[in-house]
PDB file of C-alpha atoms in Angstrom:
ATOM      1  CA  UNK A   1       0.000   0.000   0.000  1.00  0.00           C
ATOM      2  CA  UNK A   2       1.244   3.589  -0.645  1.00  0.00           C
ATOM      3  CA  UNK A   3      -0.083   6.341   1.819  1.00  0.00           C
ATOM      4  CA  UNK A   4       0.607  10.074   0.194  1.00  0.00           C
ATOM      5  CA  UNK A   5       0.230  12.857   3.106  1.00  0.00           C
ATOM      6  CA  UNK A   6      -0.041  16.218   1.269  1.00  0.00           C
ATOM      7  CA  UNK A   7      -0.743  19.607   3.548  1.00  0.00           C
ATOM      8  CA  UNK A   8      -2.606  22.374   1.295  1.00  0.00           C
ATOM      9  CA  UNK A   9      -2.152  24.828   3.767  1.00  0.00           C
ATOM     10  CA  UNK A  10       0.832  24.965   6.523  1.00  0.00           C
ATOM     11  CA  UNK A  11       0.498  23.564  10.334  1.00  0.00           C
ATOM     12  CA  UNK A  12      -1.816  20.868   9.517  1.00  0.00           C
ATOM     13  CA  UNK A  13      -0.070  17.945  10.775  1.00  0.00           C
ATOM     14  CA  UNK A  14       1.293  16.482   7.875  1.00  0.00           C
ATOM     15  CA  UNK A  15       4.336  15.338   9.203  1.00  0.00           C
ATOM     16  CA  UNK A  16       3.094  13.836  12.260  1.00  0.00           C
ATOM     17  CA  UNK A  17       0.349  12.349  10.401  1.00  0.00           C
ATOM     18  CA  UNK A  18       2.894  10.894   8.099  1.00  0.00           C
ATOM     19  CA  UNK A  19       5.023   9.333  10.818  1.00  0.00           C
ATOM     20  CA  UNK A  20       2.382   7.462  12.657  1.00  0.00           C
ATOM     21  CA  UNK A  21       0.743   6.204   9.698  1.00  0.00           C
ATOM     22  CA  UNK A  22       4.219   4.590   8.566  1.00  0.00           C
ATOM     23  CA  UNK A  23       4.000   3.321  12.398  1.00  0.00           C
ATOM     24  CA  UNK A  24       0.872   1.701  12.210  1.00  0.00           C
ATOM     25  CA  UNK A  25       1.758   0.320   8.358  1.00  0.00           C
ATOM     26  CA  UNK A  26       5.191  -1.245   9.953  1.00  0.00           C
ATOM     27  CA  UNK A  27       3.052  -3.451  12.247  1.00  0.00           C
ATOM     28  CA  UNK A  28       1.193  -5.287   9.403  1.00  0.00           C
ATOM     29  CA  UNK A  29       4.224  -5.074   7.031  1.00  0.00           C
ATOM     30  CA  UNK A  30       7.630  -3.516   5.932  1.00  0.00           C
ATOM     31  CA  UNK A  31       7.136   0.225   5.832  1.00  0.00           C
ATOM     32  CA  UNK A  32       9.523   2.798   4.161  1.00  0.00           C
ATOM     33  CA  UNK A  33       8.315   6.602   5.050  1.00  0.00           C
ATOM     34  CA  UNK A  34       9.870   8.674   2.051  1.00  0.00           C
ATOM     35  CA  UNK A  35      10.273  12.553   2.961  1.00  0.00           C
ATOM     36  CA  UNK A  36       9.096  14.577  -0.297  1.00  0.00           C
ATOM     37  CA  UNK A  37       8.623  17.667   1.968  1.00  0.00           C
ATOM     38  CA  UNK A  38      11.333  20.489   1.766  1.00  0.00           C
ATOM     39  CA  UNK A  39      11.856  21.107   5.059  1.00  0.00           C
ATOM     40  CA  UNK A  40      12.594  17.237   5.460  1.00  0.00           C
ATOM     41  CA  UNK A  41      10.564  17.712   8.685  1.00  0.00           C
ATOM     42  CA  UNK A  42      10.737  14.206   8.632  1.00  0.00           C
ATOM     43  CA  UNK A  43      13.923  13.498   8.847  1.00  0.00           C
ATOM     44  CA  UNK A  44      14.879  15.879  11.455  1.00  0.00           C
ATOM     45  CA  UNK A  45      12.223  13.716  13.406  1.00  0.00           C
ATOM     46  CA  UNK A  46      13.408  10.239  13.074  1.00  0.00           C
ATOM     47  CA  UNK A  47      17.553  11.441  13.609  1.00  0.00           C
ATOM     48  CA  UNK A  48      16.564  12.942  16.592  1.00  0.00           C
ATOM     49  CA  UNK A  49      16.710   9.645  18.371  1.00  0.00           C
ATOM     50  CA  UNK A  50      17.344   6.752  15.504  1.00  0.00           C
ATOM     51  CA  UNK A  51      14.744   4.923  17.270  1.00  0.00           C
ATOM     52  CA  UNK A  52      11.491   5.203  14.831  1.00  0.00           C
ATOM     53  CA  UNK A  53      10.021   1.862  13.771  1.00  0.00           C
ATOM     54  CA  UNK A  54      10.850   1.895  10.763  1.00  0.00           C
ATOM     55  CA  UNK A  55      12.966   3.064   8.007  1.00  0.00           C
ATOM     56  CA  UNK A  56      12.710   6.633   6.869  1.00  0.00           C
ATOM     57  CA  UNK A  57      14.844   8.375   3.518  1.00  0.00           C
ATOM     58  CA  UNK A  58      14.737  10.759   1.225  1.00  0.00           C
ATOM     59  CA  UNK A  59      12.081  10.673  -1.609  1.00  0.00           C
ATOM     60  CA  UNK A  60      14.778  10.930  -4.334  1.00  0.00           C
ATOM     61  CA  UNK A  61      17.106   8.469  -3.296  1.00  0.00           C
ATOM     62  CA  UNK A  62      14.485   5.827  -1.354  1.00  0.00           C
ATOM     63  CA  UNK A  63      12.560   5.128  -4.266  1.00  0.00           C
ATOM     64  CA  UNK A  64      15.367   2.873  -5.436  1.00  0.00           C
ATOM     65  CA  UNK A  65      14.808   0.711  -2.381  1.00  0.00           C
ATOM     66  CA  UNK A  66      11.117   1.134  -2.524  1.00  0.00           C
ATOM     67  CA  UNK A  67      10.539  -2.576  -3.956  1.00  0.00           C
ATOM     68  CA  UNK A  68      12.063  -4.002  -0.650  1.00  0.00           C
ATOM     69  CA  UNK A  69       8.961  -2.475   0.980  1.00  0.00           C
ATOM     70  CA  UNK A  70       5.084  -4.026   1.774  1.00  0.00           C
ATOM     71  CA  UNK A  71       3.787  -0.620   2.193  1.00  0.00           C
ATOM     72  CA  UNK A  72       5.062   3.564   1.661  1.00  0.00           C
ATOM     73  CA  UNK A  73       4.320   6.201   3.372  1.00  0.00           C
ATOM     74  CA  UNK A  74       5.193   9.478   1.554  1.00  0.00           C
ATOM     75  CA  UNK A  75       5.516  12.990   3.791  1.00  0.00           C
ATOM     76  CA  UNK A  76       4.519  15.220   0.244  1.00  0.00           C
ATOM     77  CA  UNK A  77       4.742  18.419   2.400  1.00  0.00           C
ATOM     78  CA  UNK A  78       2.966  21.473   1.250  1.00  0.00           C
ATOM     79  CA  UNK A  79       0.838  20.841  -2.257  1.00  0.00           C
ATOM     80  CA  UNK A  80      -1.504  23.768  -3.071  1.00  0.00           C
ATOM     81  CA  UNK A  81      -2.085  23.611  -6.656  1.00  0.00           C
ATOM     82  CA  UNK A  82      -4.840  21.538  -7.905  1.00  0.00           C
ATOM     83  CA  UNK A  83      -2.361  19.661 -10.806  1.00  0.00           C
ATOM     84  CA  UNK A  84      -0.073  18.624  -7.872  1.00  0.00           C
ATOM     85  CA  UNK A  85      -2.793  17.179  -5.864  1.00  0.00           C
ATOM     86  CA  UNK A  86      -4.423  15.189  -9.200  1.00  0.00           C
ATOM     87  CA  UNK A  87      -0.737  14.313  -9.560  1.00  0.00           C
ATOM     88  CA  UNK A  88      -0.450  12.960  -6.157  1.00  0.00           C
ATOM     89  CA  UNK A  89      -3.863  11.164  -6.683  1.00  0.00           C
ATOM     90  CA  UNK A  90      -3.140   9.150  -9.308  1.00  0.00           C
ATOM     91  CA  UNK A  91       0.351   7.941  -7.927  1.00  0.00           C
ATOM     92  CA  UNK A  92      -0.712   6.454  -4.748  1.00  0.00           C
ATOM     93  CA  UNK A  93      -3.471   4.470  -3.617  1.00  0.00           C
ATOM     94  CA  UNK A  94      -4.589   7.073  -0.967  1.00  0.00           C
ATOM     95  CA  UNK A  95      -3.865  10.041  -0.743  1.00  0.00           C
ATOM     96  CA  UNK A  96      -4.788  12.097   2.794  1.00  0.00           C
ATOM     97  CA  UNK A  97      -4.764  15.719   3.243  1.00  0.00           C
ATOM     98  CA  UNK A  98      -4.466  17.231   6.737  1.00  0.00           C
ATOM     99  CA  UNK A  99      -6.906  19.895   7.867  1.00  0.00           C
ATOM    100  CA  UNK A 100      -7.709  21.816  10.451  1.00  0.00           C
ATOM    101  CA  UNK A 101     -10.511  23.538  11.682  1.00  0.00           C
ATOM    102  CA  UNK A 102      -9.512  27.079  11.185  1.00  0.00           C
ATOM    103  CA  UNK A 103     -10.815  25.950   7.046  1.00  0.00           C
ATOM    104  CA  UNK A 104     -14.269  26.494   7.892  1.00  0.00           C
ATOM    105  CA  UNK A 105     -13.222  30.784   7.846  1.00  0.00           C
ATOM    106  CA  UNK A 106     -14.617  32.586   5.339  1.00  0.00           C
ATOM    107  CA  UNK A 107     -10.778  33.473   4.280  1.00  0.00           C
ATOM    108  CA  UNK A 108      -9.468  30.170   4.048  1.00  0.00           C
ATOM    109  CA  UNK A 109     -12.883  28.346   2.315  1.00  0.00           C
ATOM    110  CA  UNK A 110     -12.358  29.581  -1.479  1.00  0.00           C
ATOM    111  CA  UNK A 111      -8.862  28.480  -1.342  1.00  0.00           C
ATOM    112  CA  UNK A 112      -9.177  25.261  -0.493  1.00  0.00           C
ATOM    113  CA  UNK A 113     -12.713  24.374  -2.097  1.00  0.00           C
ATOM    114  CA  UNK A 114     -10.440  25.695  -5.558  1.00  0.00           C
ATOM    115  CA  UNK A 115      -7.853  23.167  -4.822  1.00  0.00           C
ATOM    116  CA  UNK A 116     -10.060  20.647  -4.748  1.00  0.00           C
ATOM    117  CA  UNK A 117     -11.984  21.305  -7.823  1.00  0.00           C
ATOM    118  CA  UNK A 118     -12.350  18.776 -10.368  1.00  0.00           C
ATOM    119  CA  UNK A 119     -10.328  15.981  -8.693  1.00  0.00           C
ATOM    120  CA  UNK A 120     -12.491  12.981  -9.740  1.00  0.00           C
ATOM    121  CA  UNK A 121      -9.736  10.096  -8.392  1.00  0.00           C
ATOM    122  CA  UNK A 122     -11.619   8.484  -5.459  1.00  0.00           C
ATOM    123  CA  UNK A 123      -8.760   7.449  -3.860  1.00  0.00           C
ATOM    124  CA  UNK A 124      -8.074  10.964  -1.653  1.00  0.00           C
ATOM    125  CA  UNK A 125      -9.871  11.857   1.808  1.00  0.00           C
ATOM    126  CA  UNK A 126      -9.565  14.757   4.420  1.00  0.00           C
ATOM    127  CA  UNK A 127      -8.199  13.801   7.850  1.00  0.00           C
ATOM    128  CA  UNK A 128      -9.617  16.541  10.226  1.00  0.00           C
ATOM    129  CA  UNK A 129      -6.415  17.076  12.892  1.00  0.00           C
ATOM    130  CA  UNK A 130      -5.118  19.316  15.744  1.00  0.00           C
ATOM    131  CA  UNK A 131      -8.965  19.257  16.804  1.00  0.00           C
ATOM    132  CA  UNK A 132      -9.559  20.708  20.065  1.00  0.00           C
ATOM    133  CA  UNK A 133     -12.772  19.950  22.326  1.00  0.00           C
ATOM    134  CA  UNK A 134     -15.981  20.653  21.424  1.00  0.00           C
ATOM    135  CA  UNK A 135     -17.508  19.562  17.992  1.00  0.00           C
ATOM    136  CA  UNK A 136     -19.409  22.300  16.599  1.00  0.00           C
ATOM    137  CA  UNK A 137     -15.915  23.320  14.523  1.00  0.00           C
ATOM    138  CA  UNK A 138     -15.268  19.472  13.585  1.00  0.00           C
ATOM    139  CA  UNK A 139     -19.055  19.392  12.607  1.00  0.00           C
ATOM    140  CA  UNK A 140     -19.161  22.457  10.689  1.00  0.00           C
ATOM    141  CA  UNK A 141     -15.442  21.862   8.339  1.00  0.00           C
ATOM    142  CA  UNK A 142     -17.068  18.477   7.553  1.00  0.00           C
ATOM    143  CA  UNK A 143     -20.221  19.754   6.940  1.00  0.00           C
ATOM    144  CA  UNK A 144     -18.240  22.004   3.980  1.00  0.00           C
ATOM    145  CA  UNK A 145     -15.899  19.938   3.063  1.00  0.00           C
ATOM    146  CA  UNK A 146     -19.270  17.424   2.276  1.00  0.00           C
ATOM    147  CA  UNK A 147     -21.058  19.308   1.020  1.00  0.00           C
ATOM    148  CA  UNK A 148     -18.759  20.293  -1.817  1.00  0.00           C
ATOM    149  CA  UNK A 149     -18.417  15.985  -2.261  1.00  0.00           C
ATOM    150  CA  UNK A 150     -15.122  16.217  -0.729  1.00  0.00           C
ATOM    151  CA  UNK A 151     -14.449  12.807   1.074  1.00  0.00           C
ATOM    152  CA  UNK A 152     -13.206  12.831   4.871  1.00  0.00           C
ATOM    153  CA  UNK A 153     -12.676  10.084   7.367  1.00  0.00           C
ATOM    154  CA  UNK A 154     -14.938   9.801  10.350  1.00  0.00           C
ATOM    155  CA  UNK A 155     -11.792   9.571  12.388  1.00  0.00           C
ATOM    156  CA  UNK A 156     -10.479  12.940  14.060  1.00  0.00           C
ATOM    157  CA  UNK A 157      -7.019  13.593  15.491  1.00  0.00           C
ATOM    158  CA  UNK A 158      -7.191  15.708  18.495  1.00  0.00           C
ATOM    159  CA  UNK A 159      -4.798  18.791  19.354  1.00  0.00           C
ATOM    160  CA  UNK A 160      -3.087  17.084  22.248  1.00  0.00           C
ATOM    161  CA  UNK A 161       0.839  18.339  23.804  1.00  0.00           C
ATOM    162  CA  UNK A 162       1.759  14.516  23.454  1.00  0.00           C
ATOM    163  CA  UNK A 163       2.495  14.811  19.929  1.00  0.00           C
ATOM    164  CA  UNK A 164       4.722  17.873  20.632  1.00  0.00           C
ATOM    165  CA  UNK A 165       6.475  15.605  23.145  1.00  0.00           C
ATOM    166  CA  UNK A 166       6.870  12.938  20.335  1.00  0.00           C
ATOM    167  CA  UNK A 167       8.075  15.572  18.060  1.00  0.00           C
ATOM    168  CA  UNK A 168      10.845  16.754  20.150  1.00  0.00           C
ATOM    169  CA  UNK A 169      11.519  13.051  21.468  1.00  0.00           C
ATOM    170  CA  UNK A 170      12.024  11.758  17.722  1.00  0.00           C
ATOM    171  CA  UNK A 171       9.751   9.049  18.539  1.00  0.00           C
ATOM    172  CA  UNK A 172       6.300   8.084  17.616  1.00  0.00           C
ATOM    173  CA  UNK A 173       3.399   9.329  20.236  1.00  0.00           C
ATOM    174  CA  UNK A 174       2.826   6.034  22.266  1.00  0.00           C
ATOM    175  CA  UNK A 175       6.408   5.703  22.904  1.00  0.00           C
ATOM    176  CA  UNK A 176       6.174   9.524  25.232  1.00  0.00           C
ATOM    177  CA  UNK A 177       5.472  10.039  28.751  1.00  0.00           C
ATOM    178  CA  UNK A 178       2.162  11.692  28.635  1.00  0.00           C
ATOM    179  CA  UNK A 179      -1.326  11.018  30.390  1.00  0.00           C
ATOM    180  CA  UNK A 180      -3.082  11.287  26.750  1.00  0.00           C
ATOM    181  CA  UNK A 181      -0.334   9.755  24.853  1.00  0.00           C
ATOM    182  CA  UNK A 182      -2.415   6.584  24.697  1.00  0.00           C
ATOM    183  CA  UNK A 183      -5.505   8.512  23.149  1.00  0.00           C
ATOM    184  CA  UNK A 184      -2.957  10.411  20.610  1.00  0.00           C
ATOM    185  CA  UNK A 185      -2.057   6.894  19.259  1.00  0.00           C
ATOM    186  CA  UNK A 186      -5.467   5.593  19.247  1.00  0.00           C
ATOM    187  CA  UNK A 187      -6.442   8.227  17.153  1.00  0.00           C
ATOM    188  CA  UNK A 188      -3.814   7.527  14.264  1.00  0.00           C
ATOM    189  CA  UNK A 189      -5.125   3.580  14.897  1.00  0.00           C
ATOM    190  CA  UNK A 190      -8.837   4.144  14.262  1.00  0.00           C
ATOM    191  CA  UNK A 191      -7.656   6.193  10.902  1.00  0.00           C
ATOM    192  CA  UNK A 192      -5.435   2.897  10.018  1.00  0.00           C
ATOM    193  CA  UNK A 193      -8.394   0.839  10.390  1.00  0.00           C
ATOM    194  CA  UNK A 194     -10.924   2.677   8.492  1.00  0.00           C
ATOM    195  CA  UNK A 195      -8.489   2.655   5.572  1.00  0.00           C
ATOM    196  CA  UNK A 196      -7.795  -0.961   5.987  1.00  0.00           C
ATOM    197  CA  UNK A 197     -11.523  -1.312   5.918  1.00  0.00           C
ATOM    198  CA  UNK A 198     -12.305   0.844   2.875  1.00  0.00           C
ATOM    199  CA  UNK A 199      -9.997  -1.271   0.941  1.00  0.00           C
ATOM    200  CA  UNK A 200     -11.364  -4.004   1.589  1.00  0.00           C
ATOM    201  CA  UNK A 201     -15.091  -3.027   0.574  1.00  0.00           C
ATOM    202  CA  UNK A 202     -13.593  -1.761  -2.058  1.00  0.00           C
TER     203      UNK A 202
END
């Protein structure tokens, strides 16, 4: 399986989103994360402690070792245009873009609606992240995002400090010393498993 993780707009979670889906891949297979994003965000994560699951490299050079692989995980970084996300579409089996709930502005609704516009691959979905508590925002960015037939996974990722911890650690969420670390992980988990199940309805 390859998992593309493509942020339209910045501080979205892309990175951490790519890093524990490559976790939860590794435990049902071989998983290579390739860093695509400019910043090589991460990179700087996994070297921080060499202790990350899994394998990570850079997008130019790792796609010679790809084969070795059961599953990919690729960090795509930040993809506005509407050609690079149709591009990113059509090279991956699933492609999930990070939002947050700051979309549902007035400001930021055009833009990303645009960028969306006239996708027809049905192989991309919205993964609603750094949500904080209460649902009316949640409700409301799916609600638009829905509305304009834009796929998103019932799944949300809350805003929570232990992926800040895992961040500086160079480690994956569950592996941090935090009271909600367990829920952080959980989160990325119940994602995993409603991709798992899509594909296989599919």
């Amino acid at each position: 399986m390859h998992i593309a993780v493509a942020s339209i707009q910045g501080a979205t979670g892309s990175t951490t989103t790519a890093i524990h889906f490559a976790a939860y891949l590794e435990a049902l297979g071989p998983t290579l994360l390739l860093d695509g994003d400019s910043n090589r965000t991460a990179t700087a994560w996994a070297a921080k402690s060499n202790s990350l699951p899994y394998q990570v490299a850079d997008v130019r050079s790792g796609r010679e070792i790809a084969r070795e692989f059961e599953h990919l995980v690729t960090d795509c970084g930040l993809r506005q245009s509407n050609a690079h996300l149709k591009d990113l579409a059509e090279g991956c089996d699933l492609l999930v873009i990070p939002a947050v709930t700051m979309w549902v502005d007035n400001d930021h609704q055009r833009q990303i609606l645009d960028a969306f516009a006239g996708i027809e691959a049905d192989n991309y979905r919205v993964l609603i992240t750094m949500a904080s508590p209460g649902q009316s925002k949640v409700a409301n960015l799916r609600d638009t995002l829905e509305t304009a037939g834009i796929p998103t996974f019932t799944a949300v990722v809350p805003r929570l400090e232990a992926f800040q911890k895992a961040a500086a650690a160079g480690v994956i969420v569950s592996a941090v010393r935090d009271p909600q670390a367990a829920r952080a992980w959980e989160a990325y988990v119940s994602v995993g498993s409603e991709i798992l199940l899509s594909r296989t309805r599919s």
